[in-house]
XYZ file of N, CA and C in Angstrom:
768
model
N -19.523 -36.364 -22.381
C -19.167 -35.016 -22.815
C -18.663 -34.201 -21.621
N -17.560 -33.504 -21.846
C -16.980 -32.704 -20.769
C -17.879 -31.508 -20.456
N -18.138 -31.295 -19.173
C -18.943 -30.142 -18.764
C -18.137 -29.275 -17.797
N -18.049 -28.009 -18.111
C -17.319 -27.076 -17.255
C -18.124 -26.803 -15.980
N -17.435 -26.873 -14.846
C -18.049 -26.548 -13.555
C -17.328 -25.329 -13.007
N -18.053 -24.249 -12.862
C -17.456 -23.001 -12.384
C -17.697 -22.833 -10.887
N -16.645 -22.386 -10.166
C -16.818 -22.097 -8.739
C -16.147 -20.763 -8.443
N -16.305 -20.277 -7.200
C -15.879 -18.914 -6.877
C -14.386 -18.758 -6.607
N -13.625 -19.834 -6.673
C -12.179 -19.750 -6.482
C -11.726 -19.973 -5.050
N -12.663 -20.056 -4.110
C -12.288 -20.268 -2.708
C -12.140 -21.756 -2.417
N -11.440 -22.061 -1.320
C -11.242 -23.466 -0.932
C -12.588 -24.125 -0.577
N -13.431 -23.490 0.266
C -14.757 -24.069 0.522
C -15.592 -24.157 -0.755
N -15.451 -23.151 -1.608
C -16.197 -23.158 -2.870
C -15.831 -24.346 -3.741
N -14.553 -24.728 -3.717
C -14.119 -25.900 -4.483
C -14.812 -27.162 -3.961
N -14.850 -27.327 -2.634
C -15.483 -28.520 -2.069
C -16.982 -28.533 -2.366
N -17.615 -27.363 -2.354
C -19.040 -27.300 -2.696
C -19.253 -27.712 -4.150
N -18.307 -27.332 -5.013
C -18.403 -27.717 -6.426
C -18.284 -29.237 -6.581
N -17.380 -29.833 -5.797
C -17.234 -31.302 -5.842
C -18.544 -31.964 -5.411
N -19.172 -31.427 -4.357
C -20.450 -31.972 -3.896
C -21.474 -31.951 -5.036
N -21.525 -30.832 -5.762
C -22.537 -30.697 -6.821
C -22.223 -31.594 -8.018
N -20.956 -31.893 -8.227
C -20.612 -32.834 -9.304
C -21.253 -34.194 -9.032
N -21.209 -34.598 -7.761
C -21.878 -35.846 -7.378
C -23.393 -35.665 -7.399
N -23.850 -34.538 -6.873
C -25.297 -34.287 -6.762
C -25.976 -34.293 -8.131
N -25.322 -33.671 -9.119
C -25.926 -33.571 -10.453
C -25.391 -34.624 -11.417
N -24.609 -35.563 -10.861
C -24.101 -36.694 -11.650
C -23.395 -36.233 -12.926
N -22.501 -35.285 -12.755
C -21.696 -34.786 -13.879
C -20.551 -35.768 -14.099
N -20.561 -36.429 -15.216
C -19.634 -37.536 -15.459
C -18.223 -37.059 -15.775
N -18.096 -36.061 -16.606
C -16.772 -35.570 -17.002
C -16.668 -34.076 -16.685
N -16.443 -33.738 -15.433
C -16.365 -32.315 -15.069
C -14.999 -31.719 -15.389
N -15.013 -30.459 -15.717
C -13.787 -29.678 -15.874
C -13.934 -28.470 -14.954
N -13.346 -28.546 -13.770
C -13.562 -27.524 -12.736
C -12.667 -26.323 -13.001
N -13.279 -25.155 -13.062
C -12.523 -23.926 -13.311
C -13.075 -22.788 -12.459
N -12.227 -21.781 -12.291
C -12.633 -20.613 -11.508
C -13.433 -19.645 -12.368
N -14.489 -19.117 -11.800
C -15.286 -18.134 -12.526
C -14.419 -16.931 -12.923
N -14.586 -16.458 -14.135
C -13.834 -15.296 -14.589
C -12.565 -15.631 -15.320
N -12.026 -16.840 -15.103
C -10.785 -17.210 -15.786
C -10.973 -18.456 -16.640
N -12.216 -18.879 -16.806
C -12.475 -20.135 -17.497
C -12.539 -19.953 -19.006
N -12.063 -20.958 -19.728
C -12.217 -21.029 -21.175
C -13.373 -21.979 -21.465
N -14.515 -21.411 -21.780
C -15.725 -22.221 -21.940
C -16.016 -22.460 -23.411
N -16.279 -23.698 -23.744
C -16.607 -24.048 -25.118
C -17.953 -23.457 -25.514
N -18.063 -23.031 -26.780
C -19.324 -22.479 -27.277
C -20.406 -23.541 -27.328
N -19.992 -24.807 -27.306
C -20.951 -25.890 -27.467
C -21.341 -26.547 -26.140
N -20.975 -25.942 -25.029
C -21.347 -26.525 -23.743
C -21.907 -25.458 -22.814
N -22.794 -25.888 -21.936
C -23.370 -24.982 -20.946
C -22.706 -25.255 -19.609
N -22.018 -24.278 -19.041
C -21.313 -24.541 -17.774
C -22.276 -24.711 -16.615
N -21.862 -25.516 -15.670
C -22.604 -25.629 -14.410
C -21.963 -24.647 -13.427
N -22.745 -23.740 -12.897
C -22.216 -22.749 -11.954
C -22.525 -23.211 -10.534
N -21.476 -23.509 -9.792
C -21.638 -23.982 -8.416
C -21.873 -22.807 -7.483
N -22.870 -22.940 -6.637
C -23.179 -21.902 -5.652
C -22.455 -22.233 -4.354
N -21.674 -21.293 -3.809
C -20.986 -21.569 -2.534
C -21.979 -21.992 -1.453
N -21.707 -23.116 -0.826
C -22.616 -23.653 0.187
C -21.764 -24.300 1.267
N -21.777 -23.719 2.452
C -20.913 -24.179 3.535
C -21.223 -25.626 3.936
N -22.497 -25.970 4.008
C -22.879 -27.323 4.438
C -22.374 -28.365 3.446
N -22.514 -28.092 2.153
C -22.030 -29.022 1.131
C -20.517 -29.151 1.194
N -19.853 -28.008 1.352
C -18.386 -28.014 1.409
C -17.888 -28.835 2.590
N -18.518 -28.645 3.743
C -18.075 -29.358 4.944
C -18.282 -30.867 4.817
N -19.338 -31.278 4.134
C -19.590 -32.716 3.978
C -18.485 -33.383 3.163
N -18.091 -32.734 2.073
C -17.028 -33.309 1.243
C -15.685 -33.242 1.972
N -15.446 -32.114 2.621
C -14.174 -31.948 3.325
C -14.028 -32.999 4.427
N -15.106 -33.233 5.166
C -15.059 -34.228 6.242
C -14.864 -35.636 5.676
N -15.526 -35.926 4.570
C -15.383 -37.252 3.961
C -13.934 -37.501 3.556
N -13.267 -36.451 3.063
C -11.860 -36.593 2.683
C -10.973 -36.716 3.920
N -11.208 -35.848 4.907
C -10.365 -35.854 6.106
C -10.503 -37.155 6.893
N -11.637 -37.814 6.793
C -11.826 -39.097 7.479
C -10.984 -40.210 6.865
N -10.505 -39.980 5.621
C -9.797 -41.053 4.917
C -8.294 -40.822 4.788
N -7.835 -39.608 5.108
C -6.404 -39.323 4.958
C -5.872 -38.678 6.240
N -4.557 -38.640 6.351
C -3.924 -38.055 7.537
C -3.943 -36.523 7.458
N -3.628 -35.910 8.588
C -3.552 -34.444 8.634
C -2.474 -33.943 7.665
N -1.355 -34.654 7.610
C -0.265 -34.256 6.711
C -0.711 -34.323 5.248
N -1.441 -35.370 4.903
C -1.908 -35.516 3.518
C -2.908 -34.414 3.174
N -3.765 -34.054 4.135
C -4.717 -32.972 3.871
C -3.967 -31.642 3.721
N -2.885 -31.483 4.491
C -2.061 -30.286 4.341
C -1.461 -30.195 2.949
N -1.005 -31.318 2.420
C -0.477 -31.334 1.050
C -1.570 -31.014 0.041
N -2.757 -31.530 0.292
C -3.904 -31.256 -0.575
C -4.162 -29.749 -0.630
N -4.145 -29.103 0.547
C -4.390 -27.650 0.623
C -3.290 -26.869 -0.081
N -2.040 -27.291 0.105
C -0.921 -26.607 -0.549
C -0.995 -26.754 -2.066
N -1.408 -27.911 -2.520
C -1.563 -28.108 -3.966
C -2.645 -27.177 -4.505
N -3.736 -27.030 -3.755
C -4.807 -26.108 -4.150
C -4.267 -24.675 -4.257
N -3.434 -24.261 -3.296
C -2.901 -22.897 -3.284
C -1.911 -22.641 -4.414
N -1.457 -23.694 -5.067
C -0.510 -23.499 -6.177
C -1.170 -22.755 -7.333
N -2.490 -22.915 -7.478
C -3.247 -22.275 -8.565
C -2.752 -22.686 -9.949
N -2.100 -23.826 -10.040
C -1.639 -24.299 -11.345
C -2.850 -24.588 -12.235
N -2.737 -24.331 -13.538
C -3.864 -24.639 -14.435
C -4.263 -26.112 -14.331
N -5.544 -26.345 -14.124
C -6.052 -27.713 -14.064
C -5.887 -28.404 -12.725
N -5.342 -27.704 -11.716
C -5.084 -28.375 -10.435
C -6.393 -28.818 -9.768
N -7.490 -28.074 -9.992
C -8.768 -28.480 -9.381
C -9.216 -29.852 -9.879
N -8.938 -30.146 -11.142
C -9.331 -31.461 -11.672
C -8.468 -32.569 -11.080
N -7.195 -32.253 -10.826
C -6.322 -33.222 -10.149
C -6.856 -33.488 -8.741
N -7.216 -32.420 -8.045
C -7.720 -32.553 -6.675
C -9.042 -33.325 -6.647
N -9.887 -33.078 -7.642
C -11.163 -33.802 -7.703
C -10.934 -35.296 -7.921
N -10.036 -35.637 -8.854
C -9.759 -37.065 -9.098
C -9.147 -37.707 -7.851
N -8.328 -36.948 -7.132
C -7.728 -37.445 -5.880
C -8.828 -37.773 -4.870
N -9.802 -36.870 -4.732
C -10.907 -37.112 -3.794
C -11.659 -38.385 -4.186
N -11.959 -38.515 -5.476
C -12.666 -39.713 -5.942
C -11.878 -40.976 -5.613
N -10.576 -40.906 -5.874
C -9.706 -42.064 -5.656
C -9.652 -42.440 -4.177
N -9.485 -41.431 -3.329
C -9.376 -41.681 -1.883
C -10.675 -42.252 -1.338
N -11.794 -41.620 -1.674
C -13.084 -42.037 -1.113
C -13.508 -43.419 -1.622
N -13.127 -43.758 -2.832
C -13.541 -45.056 -3.388
C -12.619 -46.196 -2.975
N -11.496 -45.869 -2.319
C -10.533 -46.914 -1.929
C -10.780 -47.365 -0.495
N -10.689 -48.661 -0.286
C -10.894 -49.194 1.064
C -9.683 -48.914 1.956
N -8.492 -49.052 1.376
C -7.268 -48.849 2.152
C -6.712 -47.448 1.913
N -5.738 -47.073 2.749
C -5.092 -45.775 2.580
C -4.313 -45.729 1.265
N -4.501 -44.670 0.513
C -3.826 -44.548 -0.788
C -3.006 -43.262 -0.875
N -2.892 -42.549 0.237
C -2.244 -41.237 0.170
C -0.762 -41.318 -0.162
N -0.155 -42.524 -0.032
C 1.260 -42.675 -0.387
C 1.447 -43.575 -1.599
N 0.366 -43.782 -2.316
C 0.469 -44.585 -3.540
C 0.904 -43.676 -4.699
N 2.197 -43.439 -4.776
C 2.705 -42.476 -5.756
C 2.732 -43.048 -7.168
N 2.301 -44.292 -7.321
C 2.127 -44.826 -8.669
C 0.899 -44.199 -9.324
N -0.006 -43.683 -8.486
C -1.159 -42.957 -9.009
C -0.712 -41.554 -9.396
N -0.929 -41.118 -10.628
C -0.406 -39.813 -11.078
C -0.965 -38.619 -10.309
N -2.194 -38.717 -9.833
C -2.772 -37.584 -9.097
C -2.189 -37.478 -7.684
N -1.963 -38.613 -7.052
C -1.314 -38.610 -5.729
C 0.089 -38.014 -5.854
N 0.800 -38.441 -6.880
C 2.159 -37.932 -7.096
C 2.147 -36.435 -7.412
N 1.204 -36.026 -8.244
C 1.102 -34.609 -8.622
C 0.862 -33.730 -7.404
N -0.022 -34.171 -6.524
C -0.324 -33.383 -5.329
C 0.898 -33.306 -4.421
N 1.592 -34.399 -4.272
C 2.793 -34.418 -3.437
C 3.848 -33.446 -3.986
N 4.100 -33.521 -5.268
C 5.127 -32.672 -5.887
C 4.725 -31.195 -5.864
N 3.454 -30.945 -6.137
C 2.986 -29.553 -6.150
C 3.009 -28.948 -4.751
N 2.658 -29.741 -3.758
C 2.701 -29.267 -2.369
C 4.122 -28.866 -1.983
N 5.105 -29.630 -2.436
C 6.501 -29.294 -2.142
C 6.893 -27.972 -2.793
N 6.414 -27.739 -4.012
C 6.721 -26.479 -4.696
C 6.108 -25.296 -3.940
N 4.864 -25.456 -3.494
C 4.200 -24.389 -2.731
C 4.927 -24.135 -1.421
N 5.358 -25.218 -0.777
C 6.097 -25.089 0.483
C 7.405 -24.328 0.272
N 8.090 -24.620 -0.822
C 9.344 -23.936 -1.109
C 9.105 -22.435 -1.315
N 8.022 -22.111 -1.998
C 7.685 -20.696 -2.194
C 7.342 -20.027 -0.862
N 6.669 -20.759 0.007
C 6.340 -20.226 1.339
C 7.614 -19.861 2.099
N 8.585 -20.759 2.094
C 9.828 -20.496 2.823
C 10.587 -19.318 2.204
N 10.532 -19.199 0.884
C 11.203 -18.068 0.238
C 10.544 -16.749 0.624
N 9.224 -16.754 0.712
C 8.542 -15.522 1.105
C 8.911 -15.137 2.533
N 9.042 -16.116 3.407
C 9.444 -15.808 4.787
C 10.828 -15.146 4.807
N 11.688 -15.588 3.893
C 13.061 -15.080 3.880
C 13.204 -13.773 3.118
N 12.399 -13.572 2.085
C 12.632 -12.453 1.174
C 11.711 -11.254 1.388
N 10.762 -11.357 2.280
C 9.889 -10.196 2.516
C 10.672 -9.113 3.250
N 10.625 -7.893 2.723
C 11.307 -6.739 3.330
C 10.262 -5.661 3.621
N 10.060 -5.375 4.892
C 9.099 -4.336 5.264
C 9.718 -2.958 5.122
N 8.862 -2.004 4.793
C 9.246 -0.599 4.783
C 8.236 0.173 5.623
N 8.725 1.190 6.304
C 7.879 1.910 7.259
C 7.287 3.165 6.634
N 5.991 3.356 6.861
C 5.328 4.554 6.351
C 5.261 5.616 7.452
N 4.804 6.790 7.071
C 4.730 7.897 8.029
C 3.743 7.632 9.167
N 2.751 6.801 8.917
C 1.796 6.487 9.992
C 2.172 5.191 10.713
N 3.474 4.827 10.619
C 4.039 3.689 11.354
C 3.423 2.348 10.985
N 3.073 2.225 9.731
C 2.643 0.927 9.205
C 3.826 0.331 8.441
N 4.143 -0.919 8.741
C 5.203 -1.611 8.011
C 4.546 -2.398 6.875
N 4.934 -2.108 5.657
C 4.288 -2.784 4.545
C 5.337 -3.456 3.657
N 4.900 -4.495 2.978
C 5.766 -5.209 2.034
C 4.917 -5.628 0.842
N 5.472 -5.447 -0.348
C 4.794 -5.851 -1.575
C 5.466 -7.105 -2.108
N 4.661 -8.087 -2.491
C 5.207 -9.359 -2.981
C 4.455 -9.795 -4.235
N 5.083 -10.715 -4.960
C 4.448 -11.325 -6.132
C 4.831 -12.808 -6.185
N 4.405 -13.582 -5.211
C 4.808 -14.998 -5.198
C 4.202 -15.763 -6.376
N 4.905 -16.805 -6.787
C 4.391 -17.634 -7.884
C 3.100 -18.342 -7.478
N 3.034 -18.721 -6.208
C 1.847 -19.412 -5.699
C 1.175 -18.561 -4.613
N -0.062 -18.887 -4.314
C -0.830 -18.120 -3.337
C -0.449 -18.542 -1.914
N 0.678 -18.013 -1.418
C 1.208 -18.504 -0.143
C 0.879 -17.601 1.052
N 0.182 -16.500 0.847
C -0.124 -15.632 1.998
C -0.831 -16.386 3.131
N -1.796 -17.273 2.828
C -2.425 -18.003 3.942
C -1.448 -18.862 4.737
N -0.317 -19.230 4.112
C 0.646 -20.124 4.766
C 1.679 -19.366 5.595
N 1.825 -18.063 5.378
C 2.839 -17.299 6.107
C 2.231 -16.364 7.143
N 0.930 -16.307 7.207
C 0.235 -15.375 8.098
C 0.658 -15.560 9.560
N 0.589 -16.783 10.062
C 0.893 -17.010 11.483
C 2.357 -16.725 11.788
N 3.235 -16.993 10.830
C 4.669 -16.728 11.025
C 4.918 -15.250 11.316
N 4.346 -14.374 10.487
C 4.585 -12.941 10.666
C 3.793 -12.380 11.839
N 2.657 -12.972 12.138
C 1.877 -12.509 13.303
C 2.662 -12.740 14.601
N 3.354 -13.877 14.679
C 4.145 -14.173 15.882
C 5.432 -13.348 15.910
N 6.042 -13.205 14.741
C 7.352 -12.545 14.689
C 7.259 -11.037 14.855
N 6.194 -10.439 14.342
C 6.048 -8.981 14.422
C 4.736 -8.631 15.133
N 4.586 -9.180 16.328
C 3.336 -9.000 17.079
C 3.177 -7.598 17.638
N 4.268 -6.813 17.700
C 4.217 -5.495 18.340
C 4.153 -4.343 17.346
N 3.868 -4.634 16.085
C 3.777 -3.549 15.100
C 2.717 -3.869 14.052
N 2.097 -2.812 13.543
C 1.114 -3.002 12.481
C 1.848 -3.285 11.165
N 1.361 -4.219 10.408
C 2.010 -4.514 9.138
C 0.998 -4.945 8.080
N 1.437 -4.786 6.853
C 0.623 -5.172 5.701
C 1.521 -5.879 4.695
N 1.126 -7.054 4.286
C 1.821 -7.764 3.208
C 0.832 -7.863 2.058
N 1.203 -7.284 0.911
C 0.254 -7.216 -0.193
C 0.759 -7.976 -1.415
N -0.072 -8.876 -1.912
C 0.240 -9.673 -3.101
C -0.342 -8.948 -4.316
N 0.515 -8.318 -5.104
C 0.027 -7.525 -6.241
C -0.476 -8.406 -7.382
N -0.024 -9.644 -7.417
C -0.497 -10.543 -8.486
C -1.944 -10.947 -8.260
N -2.301 -11.176 -6.999
C -3.649 -11.660 -6.684
C -4.548 -10.570 -6.121
N -3.996 -9.357 -5.985
C -4.780 -8.188 -5.570
C -5.415 -8.335 -4.188
N -4.690 -8.929 -3.258
C -5.164 -8.939 -1.879
C -3.952 -9.014 -0.947
N -4.224 -8.712 0.331
C -3.117 -8.710 1.274
C -3.545 -9.151 2.654
N -2.559 -9.205 3.553
C -2.806 -9.511 4.959
C -2.477 -8.266 5.767
N -3.412 -7.856 6.621
C -3.196 -6.678 7.462
C -3.300 -7.091 8.921
N -2.259 -6.727 9.699
C -2.240 -7.036 11.132
C -2.378 -5.732 11.914
N -3.390 -5.653 12.788
C -3.690 -4.403 13.514
C -3.302 -4.469 14.985
N -2.338 -5.309 15.328
C -1.863 -5.545 16.701
C -2.761 -6.519 17.460
N -3.878 -6.915 16.850
C -4.764 -7.891 17.488
C -5.025 -9.087 16.586
N -5.387 -8.807 15.362
C -5.772 -9.882 14.440
C -5.184 -9.640 13.057
N -5.108 -10.721 12.287
C -4.731 -10.623 10.882
C -5.988 -10.812 10.047
N -6.195 -9.935 9.085
C -7.347 -10.085 8.215
C -6.955 -9.843 6.764
N -7.715 -10.434 5.865
C -7.475 -10.220 4.445
C -8.032 -8.866 4.042
N -7.289 -8.156 3.187
C -7.739 -6.853 2.711
C -7.533 -6.766 1.203
N -8.344 -5.954 0.572
C -8.198 -5.662 -0.856
C -7.999 -4.169 -1.008
N -6.948 -3.793 -1.707
C -6.612 -2.382 -1.887
C -6.354 -2.119 -3.362
N -6.738 -0.934 -3.823
C -6.452 -0.548 -5.205
C -4.996 -0.126 -5.297
N -4.106 -1.122 -5.283
C -2.664 -0.894 -5.291
C -2.183 -0.933 -6.732
N -2.395 0.148 -7.484
C -2.030 0.111 -8.898
C -0.532 0.329 -9.103
N -0.075 0.123 -10.346
C 1.351 0.225 -10.655
C 1.902 1.620 -10.382
N 1.047 2.628 -10.607
C 1.508 4.001 -10.393
C 1.836 4.251 -8.922
N 0.994 3.686 -8.052
C 1.212 3.869 -6.624
C 2.473 3.152 -6.155
N 2.887 2.106 -6.902
C 4.070 1.345 -6.503
C 5.368 1.978 -7.006
N 5.274 3.047 -7.762
C 6.486 3.673 -8.297
C 7.296 4.279 -7.161
N 8.643 4.344 -7.303
C 9.483 4.910 -6.247
C 9.075 6.332 -5.869
N 8.643 7.104 -6.867
C 8.253 8.494 -6.596
C 7.016 8.551 -5.703
N 6.019 7.729 -6.044
C 4.785 7.718 -5.252
C 5.035 7.192 -3.855
N 5.856 6.141 -3.755
C 6.119 5.554 -2.444
C 6.900 6.497 -1.540
N 7.738 7.333 -2.146
C 8.547 8.240 -1.334
C 7.680 9.221 -0.551
N 6.474 9.489 -1.027
C 5.588 10.430 -0.340
C 4.947 9.827 0.900
N 4.953 8.505 1.002
C 4.337 7.878 2.176
C 5.374 7.265 3.112
N 6.655 7.270 2.724
C 7.715 6.727 3.573
C 7.836 7.503 4.869
N 8.238 6.812 5.913
C 8.680 7.467 7.127
C 9.971 8.233 6.788
N 10.212 9.365 7.464
C 11.361 10.205 7.118
C 12.697 9.493 7.325
N 12.714 8.450 8.178
C 13.957 7.719 8.429
C 14.100 6.463 7.566
N 13.091 6.216 6.715
C 13.120 4.976 5.939
C 14.344 4.906 5.018
N 14.701 6.033 4.400
C 15.870 6.035 3.516
C 17.137 5.654 4.274
N 17.235 6.130 5.502
C 18.419 5.823 6.329
C 18.464 4.333 6.636
N 17.281 3.766 7.022
C 17.235 2.336 7.325
C 17.612 1.500 6.104
N 17.120 1.925 4.943
C 17.426 1.162 3.728
C 18.911 1.245 3.379
N 19.488 2.407 3.589
C 20.926 2.564 3.336
C 21.737 1.691 4.285
N 21.319 1.649 5.548
C 22.013 0.808 6.525
C 21.893 -0.671 6.159
N 20.707 -1.059 5.669
C 20.483 -2.460 5.290
C 21.377 -2.847 4.115
N 21.468 -1.947 3.133
C 22.337 -2.222 1.976
C 23.813 -2.269 2.407
N 24.186 -1.381 3.332
C 25.568 -1.356 3.816
C 25.906 -2.648 4.550
N 24.911 -3.161 5.294
C 25.134 -4.424 6.005
C 25.403 -5.555 5.021
N 24.589 -5.633 3.963
C 24.791 -6.705 2.985
C 26.126 -6.558 2.262
N 26.508 -5.322 1.978
C 27.810 -5.107 1.336
C 28.940 -5.564 2.248
N 28.767 -5.310 3.548
C 29.847 -5.636 4.486
C 30.030 -7.140 4.672
N 28.931 -7.897 4.580
C 29.043 -9.359 4.774
C 29.323 -10.077 3.457
N 29.311 -9.339 2.361
C 29.576 -9.947 1.055
C 31.087 -10.022 0.811
N 31.626 -11.231 0.802
C 33.064 -11.415 0.570
C 33.281 -11.559 -0.930
N 33.793 -10.499 -1.548
C 33.904 -10.459 -3.013
C 34.766 -11.589 -3.567
N 35.784 -12.005 -2.806
C 36.670 -13.074 -3.287
C 35.937 -14.405 -3.399
N 34.852 -14.525 -2.668
C 34.087 -15.781 -2.692
C 32.781 -15.634 -3.475
N 32.665 -14.596 -4.259
C 31.434 -14.349 -4.998
C 31.139 -15.493 -5.979
N 29.929 -16.027 -5.892
C 29.498 -17.117 -6.769
C 28.091 -16.760 -7.266
N 28.035 -16.067 -8.382
C 26.750 -15.540 -8.881
C 25.752 -16.655 -9.159
N 26.224 -17.742 -9.749
C 25.324 -18.846 -10.088
C 24.659 -19.426 -8.839
N 25.447 -19.634 -7.794
C 24.898 -20.174 -6.548
C 23.974 -19.152 -5.885
N 24.365 -17.885 -5.960
C 23.554 -16.818 -5.372
C 22.157 -16.782 -5.996
N 22.110 -16.857 -7.342
C 20.816 -16.820 -8.035
C 20.008 -18.074 -7.748
N 20.707 -19.174 -7.555
C 20.003 -20.427 -7.231
C 19.244 -20.294 -5.912
N 19.871 -19.629 -4.929
C 19.234 -19.468 -3.622
C 18.305 -18.252 -3.576
N 18.572 -17.267 -4.420
C 17.752 -16.056 -4.440
C 17.431 -15.708 -5.897
N 16.445 -16.400 -6.482
C 16.116 -16.165 -7.899
C 15.834 -14.693 -8.200
N 16.170 -14.269 -9.411
C 16.060 -12.853 -9.775
C 14.640 -12.312 -9.709
N 13.645 -13.207 -9.868
C 12.270 -12.703 -9.860
C 11.883 -12.083 -8.520
N 12.661 -12.371 -7.453
C 12.355 -11.791 -6.143
C 13.081 -10.467 -5.915
N 14.040 -10.114 -6.761
C 14.894 -8.962 -6.491
C 14.141 -7.637 -6.518
N 13.056 -7.591 -7.289
C 12.334 -6.333 -7.471
C 11.955 -5.673 -6.155
N 11.633 -6.500 -5.121
C 11.162 -5.938 -3.856
C 12.173 -6.098 -2.715
N 13.429 -6.429 -3.062
C 14.454 -6.572 -2.029
C 15.261 -5.286 -1.931
N 15.287 -4.716 -0.740
C 15.986 -3.442 -0.526
C 17.451 -3.560 -0.912
N 18.097 -4.678 -0.540
C 19.534 -4.828 -0.793
C 19.864 -4.952 -2.275
N 18.838 -5.165 -3.117
C 19.064 -5.286 -4.558
C 18.748 -3.989 -5.304
N 18.335 -2.968 -4.555
C 18.023 -1.696 -5.185
C 19.241 -0.777 -5.131
N 19.415 0.079 -6.142
C 20.554 1.006 -6.111
C 20.443 1.980 -4.941
N 21.569 2.284 -4.330
C 21.565 3.160 -3.167
C 21.454 4.632 -3.551
C-alpha cells in the first residue's frame, strides 16, 4: 500500500525523509512536500522530521557512489520542483546504492534519464535568469529585480551575481516561491518579504525608485531600439531565444 511521506521541502529534509523510509521500512513511499500534498483519506502520512545527521548519512552514501557532476545533476533535478520528482530521486538513490557498478550513465533506466533531462531543463532556466534579470535602483541605492522562473534556480545563480555585482547591494526576489537573495556587500542570504501584487504595481514601485531610474530605463530601451535592425526582424526566432513569459520584468519590453 502506498504511504505518503511528508517532508519540509528542503534538500536536507528530502535526504532525511529517504533515511526514514529505510528506517521505518516503508515499502511504497510517495514523497511529497508538506502543505502541497494530496493525501488519501484512507492513508496516514508519515511526517519526516528534519534531521541533519540522517540527511548527511544518505547524502554521503549517494556521493560515494556517483561523480560530482552526477550529484550536480541530482541537485538540479531536485530544484526543478516538478510534480513527483522526489519519487524519481528516491528511486535513483535506491538504484545507485544497490548497484555494484557505476550506473549514473545508464540512460536505459528511466529515472537516470529523467534526472539527466530535468537537470538540463533547470540549467537552461538558470542561464536564462542570468541573461534576463534587470535590476532597478531604489532611493536607498538598493538594486532589486523581480523574477518568476519556472524552476527554483536562485541557489544556482547566487555566486554569479555576487561576483558580478560585488560593489553594490542587490536583491533578487522570486515572487512565485516567495523568497529572495539579498547581498549586503559582504554576504548573500535568503530573505522572505511580503512582496504582494499591489506592491509590484508600477504606481507603487514608482514611489521607491531612485529619481534617475526613469532616465536609466529610457536609455536602456533606446539602446535596444538602436541595435534592433528592423529589416532583419525575425519574431519567431526572437521569441525562441527570449520567451514571452520573461517579458513582464524586462525593461526593454515595457512601454516607454
